[in-house]
Coordinates of C-alpha atoms in Angstrom, one line a residue:
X1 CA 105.6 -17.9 -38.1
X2 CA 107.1 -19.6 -35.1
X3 CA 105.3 -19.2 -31.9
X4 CA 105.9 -20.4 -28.4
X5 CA 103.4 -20.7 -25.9
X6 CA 102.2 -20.1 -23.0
X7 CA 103.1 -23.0 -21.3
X8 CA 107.1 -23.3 -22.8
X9 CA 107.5 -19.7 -20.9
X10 CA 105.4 -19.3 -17.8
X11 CA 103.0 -16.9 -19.2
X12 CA 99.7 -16.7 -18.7
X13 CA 97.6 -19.4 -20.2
X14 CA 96.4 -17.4 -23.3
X15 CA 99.6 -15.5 -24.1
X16 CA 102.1 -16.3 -26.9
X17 CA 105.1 -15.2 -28.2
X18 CA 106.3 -14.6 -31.4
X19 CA 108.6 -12.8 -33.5
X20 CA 105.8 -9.8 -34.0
X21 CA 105.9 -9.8 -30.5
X22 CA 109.6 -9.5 -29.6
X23 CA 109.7 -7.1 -32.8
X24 CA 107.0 -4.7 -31.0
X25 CA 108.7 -5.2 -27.3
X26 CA 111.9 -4.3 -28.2
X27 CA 110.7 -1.4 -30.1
X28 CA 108.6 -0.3 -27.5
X29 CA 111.6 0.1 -24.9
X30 CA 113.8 1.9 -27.8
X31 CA 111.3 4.2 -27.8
X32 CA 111.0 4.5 -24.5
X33 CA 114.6 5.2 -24.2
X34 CA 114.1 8.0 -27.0
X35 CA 111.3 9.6 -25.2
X36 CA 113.5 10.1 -22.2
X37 CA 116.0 11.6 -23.6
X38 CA 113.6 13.8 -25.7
X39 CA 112.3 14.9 -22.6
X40 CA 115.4 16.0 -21.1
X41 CA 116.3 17.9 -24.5
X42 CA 112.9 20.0 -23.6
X43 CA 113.2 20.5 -20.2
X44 CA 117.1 22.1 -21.0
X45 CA 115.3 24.0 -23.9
X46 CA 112.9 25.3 -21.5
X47 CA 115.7 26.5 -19.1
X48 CA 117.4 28.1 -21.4
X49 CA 114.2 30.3 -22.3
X50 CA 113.3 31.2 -19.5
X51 CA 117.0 32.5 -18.7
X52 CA 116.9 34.4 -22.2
X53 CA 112.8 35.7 -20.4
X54 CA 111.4 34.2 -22.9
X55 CA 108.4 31.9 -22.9
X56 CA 108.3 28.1 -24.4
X57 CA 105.8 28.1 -27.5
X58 CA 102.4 26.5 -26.5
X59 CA 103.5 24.0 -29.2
X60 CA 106.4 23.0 -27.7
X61 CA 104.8 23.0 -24.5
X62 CA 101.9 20.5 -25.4
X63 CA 105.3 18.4 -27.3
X64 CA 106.7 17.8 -24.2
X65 CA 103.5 16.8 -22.4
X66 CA 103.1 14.1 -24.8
X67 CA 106.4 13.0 -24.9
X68 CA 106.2 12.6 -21.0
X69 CA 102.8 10.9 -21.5
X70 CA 104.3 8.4 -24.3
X71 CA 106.8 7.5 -21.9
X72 CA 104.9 6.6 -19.1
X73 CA 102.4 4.7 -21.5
X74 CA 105.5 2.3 -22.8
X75 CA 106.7 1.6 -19.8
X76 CA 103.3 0.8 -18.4
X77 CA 103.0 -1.4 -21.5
X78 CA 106.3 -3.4 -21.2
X79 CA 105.1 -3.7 -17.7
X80 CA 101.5 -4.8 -17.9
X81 CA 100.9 -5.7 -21.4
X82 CA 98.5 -5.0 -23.5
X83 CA 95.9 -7.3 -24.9
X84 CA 94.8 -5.7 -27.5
X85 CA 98.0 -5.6 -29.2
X86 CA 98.5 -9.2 -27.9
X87 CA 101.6 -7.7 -26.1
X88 CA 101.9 -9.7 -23.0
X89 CA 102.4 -8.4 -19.1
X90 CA 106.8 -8.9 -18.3
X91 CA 107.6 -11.8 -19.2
X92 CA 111.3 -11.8 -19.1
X93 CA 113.3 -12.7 -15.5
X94 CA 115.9 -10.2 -17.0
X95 CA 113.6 -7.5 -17.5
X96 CA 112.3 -8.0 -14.1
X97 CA 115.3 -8.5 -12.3
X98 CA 116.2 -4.8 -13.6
X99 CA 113.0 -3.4 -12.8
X100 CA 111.9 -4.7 -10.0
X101 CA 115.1 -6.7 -8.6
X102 CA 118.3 -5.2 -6.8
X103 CA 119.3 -2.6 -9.4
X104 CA 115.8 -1.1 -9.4
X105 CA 115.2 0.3 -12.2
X106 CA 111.5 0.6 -12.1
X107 CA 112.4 3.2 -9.1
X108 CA 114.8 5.2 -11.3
X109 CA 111.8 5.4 -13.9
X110 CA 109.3 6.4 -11.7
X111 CA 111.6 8.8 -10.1
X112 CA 112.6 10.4 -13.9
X113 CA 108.2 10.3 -14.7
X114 CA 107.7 12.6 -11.0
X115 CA 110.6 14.7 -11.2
X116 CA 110.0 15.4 -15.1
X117 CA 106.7 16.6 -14.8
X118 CA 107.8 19.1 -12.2
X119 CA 110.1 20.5 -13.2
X120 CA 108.2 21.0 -16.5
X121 CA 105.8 22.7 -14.3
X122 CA 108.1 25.0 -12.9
X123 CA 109.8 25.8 -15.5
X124 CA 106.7 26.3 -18.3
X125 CA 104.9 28.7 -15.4
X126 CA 108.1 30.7 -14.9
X127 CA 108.6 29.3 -11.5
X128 CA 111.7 29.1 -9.3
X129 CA 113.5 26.0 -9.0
X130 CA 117.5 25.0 -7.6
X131 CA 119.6 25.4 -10.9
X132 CA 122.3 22.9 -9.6
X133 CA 119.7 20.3 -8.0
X134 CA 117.6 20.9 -12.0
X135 CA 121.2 20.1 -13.7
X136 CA 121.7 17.1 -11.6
X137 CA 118.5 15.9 -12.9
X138 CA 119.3 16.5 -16.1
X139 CA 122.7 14.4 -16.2
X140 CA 120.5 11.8 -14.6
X141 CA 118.5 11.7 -17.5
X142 CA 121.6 11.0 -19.7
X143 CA 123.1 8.6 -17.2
X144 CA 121.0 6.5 -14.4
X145 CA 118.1 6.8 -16.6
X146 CA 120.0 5.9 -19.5
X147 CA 121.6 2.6 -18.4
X148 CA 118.1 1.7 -17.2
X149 CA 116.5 1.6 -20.5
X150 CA 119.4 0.3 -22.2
X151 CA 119.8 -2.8 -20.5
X152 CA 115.8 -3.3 -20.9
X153 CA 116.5 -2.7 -24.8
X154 CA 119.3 -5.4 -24.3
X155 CA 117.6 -8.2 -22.2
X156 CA 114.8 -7.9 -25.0
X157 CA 117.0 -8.5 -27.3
X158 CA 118.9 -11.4 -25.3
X159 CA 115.4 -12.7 -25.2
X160 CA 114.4 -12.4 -28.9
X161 CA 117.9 -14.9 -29.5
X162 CA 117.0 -17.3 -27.0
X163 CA 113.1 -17.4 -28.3
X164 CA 114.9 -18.0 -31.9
X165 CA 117.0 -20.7 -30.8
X166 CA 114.2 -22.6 -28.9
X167 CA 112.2 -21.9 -31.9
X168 CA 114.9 -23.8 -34.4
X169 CA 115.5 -26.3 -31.5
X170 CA 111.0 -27.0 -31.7
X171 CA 111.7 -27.1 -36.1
X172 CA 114.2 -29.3 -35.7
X173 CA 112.4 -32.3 -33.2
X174 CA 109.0 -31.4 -34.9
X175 CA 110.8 -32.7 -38.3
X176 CA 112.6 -35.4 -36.7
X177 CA 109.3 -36.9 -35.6
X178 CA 107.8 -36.4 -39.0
X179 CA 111.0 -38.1 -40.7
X180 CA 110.7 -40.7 -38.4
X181 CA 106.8 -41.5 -38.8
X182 CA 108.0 -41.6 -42.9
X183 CA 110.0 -44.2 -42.0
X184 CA 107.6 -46.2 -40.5
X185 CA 105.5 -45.7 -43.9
X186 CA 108.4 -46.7 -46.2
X187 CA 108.9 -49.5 -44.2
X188 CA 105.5 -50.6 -44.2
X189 CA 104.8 -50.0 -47.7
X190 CA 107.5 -52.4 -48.5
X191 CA 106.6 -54.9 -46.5
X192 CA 102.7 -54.7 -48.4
X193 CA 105.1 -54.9 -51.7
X194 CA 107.0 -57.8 -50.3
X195 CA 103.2 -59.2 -49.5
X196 CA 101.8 -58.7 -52.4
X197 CA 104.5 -60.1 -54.7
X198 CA 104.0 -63.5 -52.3
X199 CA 100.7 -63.5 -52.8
X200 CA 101.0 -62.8 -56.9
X201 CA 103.1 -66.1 -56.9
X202 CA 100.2 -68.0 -54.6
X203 CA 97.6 -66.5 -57.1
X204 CA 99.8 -67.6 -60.5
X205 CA 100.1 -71.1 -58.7
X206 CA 96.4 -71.2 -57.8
X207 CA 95.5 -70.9 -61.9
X208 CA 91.7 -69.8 -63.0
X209 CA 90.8 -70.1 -59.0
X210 CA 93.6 -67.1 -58.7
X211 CA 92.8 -65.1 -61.3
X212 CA 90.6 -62.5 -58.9
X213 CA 92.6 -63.1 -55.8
X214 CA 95.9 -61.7 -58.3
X215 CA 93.7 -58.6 -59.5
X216 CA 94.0 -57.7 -55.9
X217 CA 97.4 -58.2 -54.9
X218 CA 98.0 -55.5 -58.3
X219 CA 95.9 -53.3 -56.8
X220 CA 97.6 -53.9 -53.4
X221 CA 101.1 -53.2 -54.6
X222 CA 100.1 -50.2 -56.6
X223 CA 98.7 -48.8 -53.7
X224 CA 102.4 -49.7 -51.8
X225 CA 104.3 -48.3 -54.6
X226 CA 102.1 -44.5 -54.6
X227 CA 102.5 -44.6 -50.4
X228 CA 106.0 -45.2 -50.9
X229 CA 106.9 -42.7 -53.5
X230 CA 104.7 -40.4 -51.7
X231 CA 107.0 -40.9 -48.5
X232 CA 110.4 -40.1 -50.1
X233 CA 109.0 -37.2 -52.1
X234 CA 108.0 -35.7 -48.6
X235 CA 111.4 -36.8 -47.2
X236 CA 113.1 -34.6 -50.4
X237 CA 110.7 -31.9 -49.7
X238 CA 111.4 -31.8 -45.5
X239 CA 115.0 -32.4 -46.2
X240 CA 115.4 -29.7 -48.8
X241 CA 113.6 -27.0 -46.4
X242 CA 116.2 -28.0 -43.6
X243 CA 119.0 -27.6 -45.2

């Protein structure tokens, strides 16, 4: 699983991203963005029953608490983490720069959270509220709200394709150095051939006095020939994963 740490991304020391991670941020703001808008779809089903003087069910009533309740938890999530689900606090500049930067989106979300809950309020407990100031709301929902959540989905996703390409960019130096320190090997091992075949010729030369001194420059070069086999099977293997 390919993971960058903390210190390749400015996080805190003991976070870590990952694939898992990206996979649970960016499902956590599309969630987010459906909880809004099933919010909205309550608070117009509301309206409309309490113009037809009829009550919302309890059900539906304790459905939309949760839903605003879920939405509040995401966001409060994607904002400051969560450890035990090794979610870390924001992260991305983009996010941020949406959130808490000049488009100020975090003030559009905390402005749909307030204005949600009363109105659900009001509208549950068969109070009065401004029809055209509760329909302005309600396009908010499916607009400014909207385009809030959707670019957080996006920057999420921006961010997943940049982790992926630093991650292949990591794979592909990582086996660089590894093909490189091979090389080294080969190039030793042959050179412990190139030794021992010197030697074997010194040993031959040397008669009955080189018989013991030749038993170990066998062993020597069949201990050269194993590294070096060993080396380019791992070069096949590396090079076969790569491609």
């Amino acid at each position: 699983m390919n993971t960058i740490h903390a210190k390749d991304t400015g996080l805190p020391e003991d976070a870590a991203l990952s694939a898992p991670v990206f996979a649970s941020l960016i499902n956590l703001a599309g969630r987010q963005r459906m909880l809004s808008q099933r919010a909205g779809l309550f608070l117009l089903q509301f309206h409309a029953l309490q113009q037809a003087g009829m009550p919302p069910s309890d059900d539906d009533i304790e459905a939309f608490g949760k839903t605003a309740d879920d939405f509040r938890a995401a966001h409060r999530t994607l904002v400051e983490g969560n450890r035990e689900t090794g979610i870390p606090k924001l992260f991305s500049g983009k996010v941020r720069d949406l959130l808490f930067g000049t488009a100020r989106g975090n003030q559009t979300i905390e402005h749909f959270c307030e204005r949600c809950c009363h109105y659900g309020r009001l509208i549950t407990g068969g109070g009065a509220y401004d029809l055209a100031e509760f329909l302005r709301f309600v396009d908010f929902i499916k607009s400014d709200l909207l385009k809030v959540l959707q670019s957080v989905v996006a920057a999420l996703e921006g961010d997943f394709l940049d982790f992926n390409k630093r991650s292949d960019e990591r794979r592909a130096a990582e086996t660089a150095a590894v093909l490189s320190a091979l090389g080294q090997i080969q190039k030793s091992a042959h050179m412990s051939r190139l030794v021992a075949f010197n030697a074997k010729i010194s040993s031959i030369r040397a008669g009955d006095y080189g018989r013991e001194f030749g038993a170990l420059t066998d062993e020597l070069k069949k201990i050269s020939d194993e590294i070096g086999e060993s080396s380019k099977l791992i070069v096949r293997n590396i090079s076969t994963k790569v491609a």
